Amino acid sequence: MRRPHITVIGGGFAGLTAAISSAEGNAAVTLYEAHSSLGGRARTAERPYRTNEGPHALYNGGPHWTWLKQRGLLKPLAPLPPLAATRIRFHRHGTLRRIPPAGLIKLRGLRNAPVDQDFFGWATAQVGEEAARDAAHYIGVATFHHAPGLLSAAFVQERLRRTTTFPPEAHYIQGGWGELITRMADRAAELGVRIETGARIDALPEGGPVIVATHLESARALLKDDRLTWPSARTALLDVALRARRGDLFTVSGLDFPGWVERFTAQDRSLAPNGEELLQCQVGIGPDENRADGLARAECLLDAGFPQWRERLTWRRDALALGRTGAVDLPGTTWRDRPSVDRGNGVYLAGDQVAAPGVLSEVSFGSALEASALALRSIAGKTCKADRTGEAAKADKAGNTAKARVPSPVPGGAHLRAS
């Protein structure tokens, strides 16, 4: 029998998850990616400096961890050396601290933060204004936002808890996120998914369900649906390579402002040439700020954590990420208020700004699985309806045939029956 067909538009983490899940559900799948390579924001740059363009870590507390592990897609991972874990610093009042503020730790243990109140106001009532500000700035690592304290208390609290869990939930893909994308693409191909890169789709294809797994702005243009909007963040990104120096820190977390610096070669030496360290910095910037403002704050963290880094510099790249850092929920909203997965008429949405729970890439994963399940269910529903229609037609035909075979009444039939 001919398998039903599902189209996936977008070849990033969400698109590949949806394609694999749909193919495992016995659908014929075609995936279209506008760029020449797969990955979306989960791409990893080519050598010599393998910087990530998307999420940097997988949290093992999320559902995608088990799903990837069951399919043999998770490993190899890049384990963090125990010594590196001792080289975490907090930039507070212009100096580095080894231990996070006590108020931040206290907030991490609290539960039931309200949805309809901003995090800063709620946290101030719990631990005081200074500790609340420290915690709000710290969580820039998982929101990429310039002012996380303005976001929903429930939204920020979940991320605070997940990012401060011990042992840490964060794990790293050996070779960068691009290696995970390659393994997922290979798995999709094994399942028969037809992958077409360099294929920009300007109109929805006909013939079966369609899963749109693109950036929300691209989905809005493709679907011509102005409702597809949700707040995100503006983030200045700075990647640098430095000549290696013994004793370099692993991370520097900004508490005076939201910002984060991480030395990714601490756990994965393959990301840079021998004798060099690869650092990635991200700083949230406000709507009235520009890239230079964010880069200046990133350099402030580098100055504090990596003295004389300019003299050690071998490579540098910076960028501005606009709305590419996932959804943020304002007070009074939750993930359920974001654009829904089911858009009607056989169209489904997946991505990190869609109505699905989780942190960072978990939102893309969850929405992709839901989109795939809904698409497969719609196909099954149509098949059942078609089967019922066919069975009814057969029954009608059989009934008409039987009726045609019944003998016509015969005069005197009653007498014949009596005989």
CSV table of C-alpha atoms in Angstrom, one decimal:
chain,number,residue,atom,x,y,z
A,1,MET,CA,0.0,0.0,0.0
A,2,ARG,CA,1.2,3.5,-0.7
A,3,ARG,CA,2.3,5.3,2.5
A,4,PRO,CA,0.7,8.6,3.4
A,5,HIS,CA,2.9,11.7,2.9
A,6,ILE,CA,4.0,14.4,5.3
A,7,THR,CA,6.0,17.5,4.3
A,8,VAL,CA,8.4,19.1,6.8
A,9,ILE,CA,9.7,22.6,6.0
A,10,GLY,CA,12.9,23.5,7.9
A,11,GLY,CA,15.9,21.3,8.6
A,12,GLY,CA,16.9,22.4,12.1
A,13,PHE,CA,16.6,20.5,15.3
A,14,ALA,CA,12.8,20.8,15.2
A,15,GLY,CA,12.4,19.8,11.6
A,16,LEU,CA,14.7,16.7,11.9
A,17,THR,CA,12.9,15.6,15.0
A,18,ALA,CA,9.5,15.9,13.3
A,19,ALA,CA,10.8,14.1,10.2
A,20,ILE,CA,12.2,11.2,12.2
A,21,SER,CA,9.1,10.8,14.3
A,22,SER,CA,6.8,11.0,11.3
A,23,ALA,CA,8.9,8.4,9.4
A,24,GLU,CA,8.8,6.1,12.4
A,25,GLY,CA,5.1,6.5,12.3
A,26,ASN,CA,5.2,4.9,8.8
A,27,ALA,CA,4.7,8.1,6.8
A,28,ALA,CA,6.6,9.0,3.7
A,29,VAL,CA,8.4,12.2,4.5
A,30,THR,CA,10.0,15.0,2.5
A,31,LEU,CA,12.0,17.6,4.3
A,32,TYR,CA,12.9,20.9,2.6
A,33,GLU,CA,15.7,23.2,3.9
A,34,ALA,CA,16.2,26.6,2.4
A,35,HIS,CA,20.0,26.7,3.2
A,36,SER,CA,22.6,24.5,1.6
A,37,SER,CA,23.2,22.7,4.9
A,38,LEU,CA,21.0,21.4,7.7
A,39,GLY,CA,21.0,22.5,11.3
A,40,GLY,CA,19.3,25.9,11.5
A,41,ARG,CA,20.5,27.5,14.7
A,42,ALA,CA,22.0,24.2,15.7
A,43,ARG,CA,24.7,24.5,13.0
A,44,THR,CA,28.4,24.3,14.0
A,45,ALA,CA,30.9,26.3,12.0
A,46,GLU,CA,33.6,24.6,10.0
A,47,ARG,CA,37.1,24.2,11.3
A,48,PRO,CA,39.4,25.6,12.6
A,49,TYR,CA,37.0,27.2,15.1
A,50,ARG,CA,33.9,25.1,15.6
A,51,THR,CA,31.6,27.7,17.1
A,52,ASN,CA,27.9,26.9,17.7
A,53,GLU,CA,25.3,29.1,16.2
A,54,GLY,CA,22.5,27.7,18.3
A,55,PRO,CA,22.0,26.1,21.7
A,56,HIS,CA,25.3,25.1,23.4
A,57,ALA,CA,24.2,22.4,25.8
A,58,LEU,CA,21.6,19.7,26.2
A,59,TYR,CA,19.9,19.4,29.6
A,60,ASN,CA,19.5,15.8,30.7
A,61,GLY,CA,16.3,16.7,32.6
A,62,GLY,CA,14.4,17.2,29.4
A,63,PRO,CA,12.4,14.6,27.4
A,64,HIS,CA,14.6,14.9,24.4
A,65,TRP,CA,17.5,13.4,26.3
A,66,THR,CA,15.8,10.0,26.5
A,67,TRP,CA,14.4,10.2,23.0
A,68,LEU,CA,17.9,10.9,21.5
A,69,LYS,CA,19.5,8.2,23.7
A,70,GLN,CA,17.1,5.5,22.7
A,71,ARG,CA,17.9,6.1,19.0
A,72,GLY,CA,21.7,6.2,19.5
A,73,LEU,CA,21.9,9.8,18.6
A,74,LEU,CA,23.2,11.3,21.8
A,75,LYS,CA,26.8,10.2,22.1
A,76,PRO,CA,29.6,10.9,21.9
A,77,LEU,CA,29.4,13.6,24.6
A,78,ALA,CA,32.2,15.9,25.7
A,79,PRO,CA,32.5,15.4,29.5
A,80,LEU,CA,33.5,18.4,31.6
A,81,PRO,CA,36.7,17.7,33.5
A,82,PRO,CA,36.3,18.0,37.3
A,83,LEU,CA,39.0,20.7,37.5
A,84,ALA,CA,37.0,22.9,35.0
A,85,ALA,CA,34.0,22.7,37.3
A,86,THR,CA,36.0,24.5,40.0
A,87,ARG,CA,36.8,27.3,37.6
A,88,ILE,CA,33.4,29.0,37.6
A,89,ARG,CA,33.3,32.6,38.6
A,90,PHE,CA,30.6,35.2,39.2
A,91,HIS,CA,31.2,38.8,38.2
A,92,ARG,CA,29.6,41.0,40.8
A,93,HIS,CA,30.3,44.7,41.7
A,94,GLY,CA,33.2,44.6,39.2
A,95,THR,CA,35.1,41.7,40.8
A,96,LEU,CA,35.1,37.9,40.5
A,97,ARG,CA,33.6,35.7,43.2
A,98,ARG,CA,34.0,31.9,43.6
A,99,ILE,CA,30.7,31.4,45.4
A,100,PRO,CA,27.3,32.6,44.1
A,101,PRO,CA,25.4,35.0,46.4
A,102,ALA,CA,23.4,33.3,49.1
A,103,GLY,CA,20.2,34.9,48.0
A,104,LEU,CA,20.5,33.3,44.5
A,105,ILE,CA,20.8,29.9,46.1
A,106,LYS,CA,17.8,30.5,48.3
A,107,LEU,CA,15.7,31.5,45.3
A,108,ARG,CA,16.8,28.4,43.5
A,109,GLY,CA,15.1,26.3,46.2
A,110,LEU,CA,11.8,28.1,46.2
A,111,ARG,CA,8.8,26.7,44.4
A,112,ASN,CA,5.4,28.0,43.0
A,113,ALA,CA,6.6,31.3,41.6
A,114,PRO,CA,3.6,33.2,40.3
A,115,VAL,CA,2.8,33.4,36.6
A,116,ASP,CA,1.2,36.9,36.7
A,117,GLN,CA,4.0,38.7,38.6
A,118,ASP,CA,7.4,39.7,37.2
A,119,PHE,CA,10.4,37.8,38.6
A,120,PHE,CA,12.2,40.8,40.1
A,121,GLY,CA,9.2,41.9,42.1
A,122,TRP,CA,8.5,38.4,43.4
A,123,ALA,CA,12.2,37.7,44.2
A,124,THR,CA,12.6,41.0,46.0
A,125,ALA,CA,9.8,40.0,48.4
A,126,GLN,CA,11.6,36.7,49.0
A,127,VAL,CA,15.3,37.6,49.4
A,128,GLY,CA,15.7,41.4,49.0
A,129,GLU,CA,16.4,43.7,46.1
A,130,GLU,CA,20.1,43.0,45.6
A,131,ALA,CA,19.8,39.2,45.6
A,132,ALA,CA,16.8,39.4,43.3
A,133,ARG,CA,18.8,41.5,40.9
A,134,ASP,CA,21.7,39.0,41.0
A,135,ALA,CA,19.4,36.1,40.2
A,136,ALA,CA,17.7,38.0,37.4
A,137,HIS,CA,21.0,38.8,35.8
A,138,TYR,CA,22.4,35.4,36.3
A,139,ILE,CA,19.5,33.8,34.4
A,140,GLY,CA,20.5,35.6,31.3
A,141,VAL,CA,22.4,32.4,30.5
A,142,ALA,CA,19.1,30.6,29.8
A,143,THR,CA,17.0,33.5,28.5
A,144,PHE,CA,19.5,35.7,26.5
A,145,HIS,CA,17.3,38.6,27.6
A,146,HIS,CA,18.6,42.1,28.6
A,147,ALA,CA,16.2,42.3,31.6
A,148,PRO,CA,15.0,38.8,32.8
A,149,GLY,CA,13.6,40.4,36.0
A,150,LEU,CA,10.8,41.8,33.8
A,151,LEU,CA,9.7,38.4,32.7
A,152,SER,CA,7.2,36.1,34.4
A,153,ALA,CA,8.4,34.9,37.8
A,154,ALA,CA,7.3,31.3,37.0
A,155,PHE,CA,9.2,31.4,33.6
A,156,VAL,CA,12.4,32.6,35.2
A,157,GLN,CA,12.2,30.4,38.3
A,158,GLU,CA,12.0,27.3,36.2
A,159,ARG,CA,15.2,28.3,34.3
A,160,LEU,CA,16.9,29.2,37.6
A,161,ARG,CA,16.2,25.8,39.0
A,162,ARG,CA,17.3,23.9,35.9
A,163,THR,CA,20.6,25.8,35.4
A,164,THR,CA,21.7,25.5,39.0
A,165,THR,CA,20.9,21.8,39.5
A,166,PHE,CA,23.8,19.7,41.0
A,167,PRO,CA,25.1,17.6,39.5
A,168,PRO,CA,24.7,19.9,36.5
A,169,GLU,CA,22.0,19.0,33.9
A,170,ALA,CA,24.0,20.6,31.0
A,171,HIS,CA,26.0,18.3,28.7
A,172,TYR,CA,27.9,19.0,25.5
A,173,ILE,CA,28.0,17.2,22.2
A,174,GLN,CA,31.5,16.2,21.1
A,175,GLY,CA,32.4,18.3,18.1
A,176,GLY,CA,29.6,20.8,18.6
A,177,TRP,CA,25.8,20.7,17.8
A,178,GLY,CA,26.5,20.1,14.2
A,179,GLU,CA,27.6,16.5,15.0
A,180,LEU,CA,24.1,15.8,16.5
A,181,ILE,CA,22.5,17.3,13.4
A,182,THR,CA,24.6,15.0,11.2
A,183,ARG,CA,23.5,11.9,13.2
A,184,MET,CA,19.9,13.0,13.1
A,185,ALA,CA,20.1,13.5,9.3
A,186,ASP,CA,21.6,10.1,8.9
A,187,ARG,CA,18.8,8.5,11.0
A,188,ALA,CA,16.2,10.3,8.9
A,189,ALA,CA,17.8,9.1,5.7
A,190,GLU,CA,17.8,5.5,7.0
A,191,LEU,CA,14.1,5.8,7.6
A,192,GLY,CA,13.6,6.9,4.0
A,193,VAL,CA,13.1,10.6,4.5
A,194,ARG,CA,13.8,12.5,1.4
A,195,ILE,CA,15.9,15.6,2.3
A,196,GLU,CA,16.3,18.5,-0.1
A,197,THR,CA,18.6,21.4,0.8
A,198,GLY,CA,18.8,24.7,-1.0
A,199,ALA,CA,15.0,24.4,-1.4
A,200,ARG,CA,13.2,27.5,-0.3
A,201,ILE,CA,9.4,27.0,-0.1
A,202,ASP,CA,7.3,30.1,-0.8
A,203,ALA,CA,3.9,28.4,-0.7
A,204,LEU,CA,2.5,25.4,1.2
A,205,PRO,CA,2.6,22.2,-0.8
A,206,GLU,CA,-0.5,20.2,-1.4
A,207,GLY,CA,-1.1,16.6,-0.7
A,208,GLY,CA,-0.8,15.7,3.0
A,209,PRO,CA,-0.1,17.4,6.3
A,210,VAL,CA,2.7,20.0,6.4
A,211,ILE,CA,4.9,20.7,9.5
A,212,VAL,CA,6.5,24.2,9.4
A,213,ALA,CA,9.6,24.0,11.5
A,214,THR,CA,11.2,27.4,10.8
A,215,HIS,CA,11.9,30.6,12.7
A,216,LEU,CA,8.6,32.1,13.7
A,217,GLU,CA,9.1,35.1,11.5
A,218,SER,CA,9.5,32.9,8.4
A,219,ALA,CA,6.5,30.8,9.4
A,220,ARG,CA,4.4,34.1,9.7
A,221,ALA,CA,5.4,35.0,6.1
A,222,LEU,CA,4.8,31.5,4.7
A,223,LEU,CA,1.5,31.0,6.4
A,224,LYS,CA,0.4,34.7,5.9
A,225,ASP,CA,-0.7,34.7,9.6
A,226,ASP,CA,0.0,37.8,11.5
A,227,ARG,CA,-0.9,36.0,14.8
A,228,LEU,CA,2.4,34.2,14.7
A,229,THR,CA,4.4,36.5,17.0
A,230,TRP,CA,5.9,36.1,20.4
A,231,PRO,CA,8.5,38.0,22.5
A,232,SER,CA,12.1,36.9,22.2
A,233,ALA,CA,15.4,38.6,23.0
A,234,ARG,CA,18.1,40.7,21.3
A,235,THR,CA,21.6,39.3,22.0
A,236,ALA,CA,25.1,40.3,21.2
A,237,LEU,CA,27.3,37.3,20.5
A,238,LEU,CA,31.1,37.4,20.7
A,239,ASP,CA,33.3,34.4,19.8
A,240,VAL,CA,37.1,34.6,20.4
A,241,ALA,CA,40.0,32.3,20.2
A,242,LEU,CA,43.0,32.8,22.5
A,243,ARG,CA,46.4,31.3,22.9
A,244,ALA,CA,46.1,28.8,25.7
A,245,ARG,CA,47.2,29.7,29.1
A,246,ARG,CA,47.3,27.4,32.1
A,247,GLY,CA,44.6,28.2,34.7
A,248,ASP,CA,42.1,29.8,32.4
A,249,LEU,CA,38.6,29.9,33.9
A,250,PHE,CA,35.7,27.8,32.6
A,251,THR,CA,32.9,30.3,32.8
A,252,VAL,CA,32.2,33.8,34.0
A,253,SER,CA,28.6,34.7,34.8
A,254,GLY,CA,27.6,38.3,34.9
A,255,LEU,CA,25.6,39.5,38.0
A,256,ASP,CA,26.0,43.2,37.4
A,257,PHE,CA,24.3,42.7,34.1
A,258,PRO,CA,23.0,39.7,32.1
A,259,GLY,CA,25.9,38.1,30.3
A,260,TRP,CA,27.9,34.9,30.1
A,261,VAL,CA,31.3,33.7,28.9
A,262,GLU,CA,32.2,30.1,28.5
A,263,ARG,CA,35.4,28.4,27.4
A,264,PHE,CA,34.1,25.5,25.3
A,265,THR,CA,37.5,23.9,24.8
A,266,ALA,CA,37.5,23.1,28.5
A,267,GLN,CA,35.4,20.1,27.7
A,268,ASP,CA,36.1,19.6,24.0
A,269,ARG,CA,39.6,20.3,22.6
A,270,SER,CA,38.4,19.5,19.1
A,271,LEU,CA,36.7,22.8,18.8
A,272,ALA,CA,39.9,24.8,18.2
A,273,PRO,CA,43.5,24.2,16.9
A,274,ASN,CA,46.0,22.9,19.3
A,275,GLY,CA,47.3,25.5,21.7
A,276,GLU,CA,44.2,27.7,21.4
A,277,GLU,CA,41.1,28.1,23.5
A,278,LEU,CA,37.6,28.9,22.1
A,279,LEU,CA,35.4,31.2,24.1
A,280,GLN,CA,31.8,32.2,23.4
A,281,CYS,CA,30.1,35.2,25.0
A,282,GLN,CA,26.5,36.3,24.9
A,283,VAL,CA,25.0,39.4,26.4
A,284,GLY,CA,21.3,40.5,26.2
A,285,ILE,CA,20.8,44.0,24.9
A,286,GLY,CA,17.7,46.3,25.2
A,287,PRO,CA,15.5,47.4,22.3
A,288,ASP,CA,17.2,50.8,22.3
A,289,GLU,CA,20.8,49.5,22.4
A,290,ASN,CA,23.0,48.4,19.5
A,291,ARG,CA,25.5,45.6,19.0
A,292,ALA,CA,28.4,47.8,20.3
A,293,ASP,CA,26.7,48.2,23.7
A,294,GLY,CA,26.5,44.4,24.1
A,295,LEU,CA,30.0,43.8,22.8
A,296,ALA,CA,31.4,46.3,25.3
A,297,ARG,CA,29.7,44.4,28.2
A,298,ALA,CA,31.0,41.1,26.8
A,299,GLU,CA,34.5,42.5,26.7
A,300,CYS,CA,34.1,43.6,30.3
A,301,LEU,CA,33.5,40.0,31.3
A,302,LEU,CA,36.5,38.9,29.3
A,303,ASP,CA,38.7,41.6,31.0
A,304,ALA,CA,37.6,40.3,34.4
A,305,GLY,CA,38.0,36.6,33.7
A,306,PHE,CA,40.8,36.4,31.1
A,307,PRO,CA,43.4,39.1,31.8
A,308,GLN,CA,45.4,40.3,28.8
A,309,TRP,CA,43.0,38.4,26.5
A,310,ARG,CA,43.6,40.9,23.7
A,311,GLU,CA,47.3,40.1,23.6
A,312,ARG,CA,46.4,36.4,23.3
A,313,LEU,CA,43.7,36.9,20.6
A,314,THR,CA,44.1,34.8,17.4
A,315,TRP,CA,40.5,35.0,16.0
A,316,ARG,CA,37.4,37.0,16.7
A,317,ARG,CA,33.8,37.0,15.4
A,318,ASP,CA,30.7,38.9,16.6
A,319,ALA,CA,27.1,39.0,15.6
A,320,LEU,CA,23.7,40.2,16.7
A,321,ALA,CA,20.9,37.7,17.3
A,322,LEU,CA,17.4,39.1,16.8
A,323,GLY,CA,14.5,36.9,17.9
A,324,ARG,CA,16.7,33.8,17.5
A,325,THR,CA,17.0,32.9,21.2
A,326,GLY,CA,13.7,31.2,21.9
A,327,ALA,CA,10.5,32.5,23.5
A,328,VAL,CA,10.3,34.5,26.7
A,329,ASP,CA,7.1,34.7,28.7
A,330,LEU,CA,6.0,38.1,30.0
A,331,PRO,CA,4.0,38.3,33.3
A,332,GLY,CA,0.5,36.8,32.9
A,333,THR,CA,1.6,34.4,30.1
A,334,THR,CA,2.9,30.8,29.9
A,335,TRP,CA,4.0,28.5,27.1
A,336,ARG,CA,0.4,27.6,26.6
A,337,ASP,CA,-0.3,31.2,25.3
A,338,ARG,CA,2.3,31.0,22.6
A,339,PRO,CA,1.3,30.2,19.0
A,340,SER,CA,-0.3,26.8,18.9
A,341,VAL,CA,1.1,23.8,17.1
A,342,ASP,CA,-2.1,23.0,15.3
A,343,ARG,CA,-2.8,25.8,12.8
A,344,GLY,CA,-5.7,24.0,11.1
A,345,ASN,CA,-6.2,22.5,7.6
A,346,GLY,CA,-3.4,20.0,8.1
A,347,VAL,CA,-0.7,22.6,9.0
A,348,TYR,CA,1.4,22.2,12.1
A,349,LEU,CA,4.0,24.5,13.7
A,350,ALA,CA,7.3,23.5,15.4
A,351,GLY,CA,10.1,25.6,16.9
A,352,ASP,CA,11.4,27.2,20.0
A,353,GLN,CA,8.7,30.0,20.1
A,354,VAL,CA,5.7,27.6,19.9
A,355,ALA,CA,3.3,26.3,22.5
A,356,ALA,CA,5.3,23.6,24.1
A,357,PRO,CA,7.0,23.3,27.6
A,358,GLY,CA,10.7,23.1,28.3
A,359,VAL,CA,13.9,25.1,28.4
A,360,LEU,CA,15.8,26.2,25.3
A,361,SER,CA,15.9,23.4,22.6
A,362,GLU,CA,13.4,21.3,24.6
A,363,VAL,CA,10.7,23.6,23.2
A,364,SER,CA,11.7,22.8,19.6
A,365,PHE,CA,11.8,19.1,20.4
A,366,GLY,CA,8.4,19.0,22.2
A,367,SER,CA,6.6,21.0,19.6
A,368,ALA,CA,8.1,18.8,16.8
A,369,LEU,CA,6.9,15.6,18.4
A,370,GLU,CA,3.4,17.1,19.0
A,371,ALA,CA,3.3,18.3,15.4
A,372,SER,CA,4.3,14.9,14.1
A,373,ALA,CA,1.8,13.1,16.3
A,374,LEU,CA,-1.0,15.4,15.1
A,375,ALA,CA,0.0,15.0,11.5
A,376,LEU,CA,0.0,11.2,11.8
A,377,ARG,CA,-3.3,11.2,13.6
A,378,SER,CA,-4.9,13.3,10.8
A,379,ILE,CA,-3.7,10.9,8.3
A,380,ALA,CA,-5.0,7.9,10.3
A,381,GLY,CA,-8.4,9.7,10.6
A,382,LYS,CA,-8.7,10.3,6.9
A,383,THR,CA,-7.7,6.7,6.2
A,384,CYS,CA,-10.3,5.4,8.7
A,385,LYS,CA,-12.9,7.6,7.1
A,386,ALA,CA,-12.0,6.5,3.7
A,387,ASP,CA,-12.2,2.8,4.8
A,388,ARG,CA,-15.6,3.4,6.4
A,389,THR,CA,-16.8,5.1,3.2
A,390,GLY,CA,-15.4,2.2,1.1
A,391,GLU,CA,-17.0,-0.4,3.4
A,392,ALA,CA,-20.3,1.4,3.2
A,393,ALA,CA,-20.2,1.5,-0.6
A,394,LYS,CA,-19.4,-2.2,-0.6
A,395,ALA,CA,-22.2,-2.9,1.7
A,396,ASP,CA,-24.6,-0.9,-0.4
A,397,LYS,CA,-23.4,-2.7,-3.5
A,398,ALA,CA,-23.8,-6.1,-1.9
A,399,GLY,CA,-27.3,-5.2,-0.6
A,400,ASN,CA,-28.4,-4.1,-4.1
A,401,THR,CA,-27.0,-7.4,-5.6
A,402,ALA,CA,-28.8,-9.5,-3.0
A,403,LYS,CA,-32.0,-7.5,-3.6
A,404,ALA,CA,-31.7,-8.2,-7.3
A,405,ARG,CA,-31.5,-11.9,-6.7
A,406,VAL,CA,-34.8,-12.2,-4.7
A,407,PRO,CA,-37.5,-13.9,-6.9
A,408,SER,CA,-40.4,-11.7,-7.9
A,409,PRO,CA,-43.7,-12.5,-6.3
A,410,VAL,CA,-45.5,-15.3,-8.1
A,411,PRO,CA,-49.3,-15.4,-8.5
A,412,GLY,CA,-50.7,-18.0,-6.1
A,413,GLY,CA,-47.6,-17.9,-4.2
A,414,ALA,CA,-49.4,-18.4,-0.9
A,415,HIS,CA,-50.9,-21.6,-2.2
A,416,LEU,CA,-47.5,-22.8,-3.3
A,417,ARG,CA,-46.0,-22.1,0.1
A,418,ALA,CA,-48.8,-23.9,1.8
A,419,SER,CA,-48.2,-26.9,-0.4
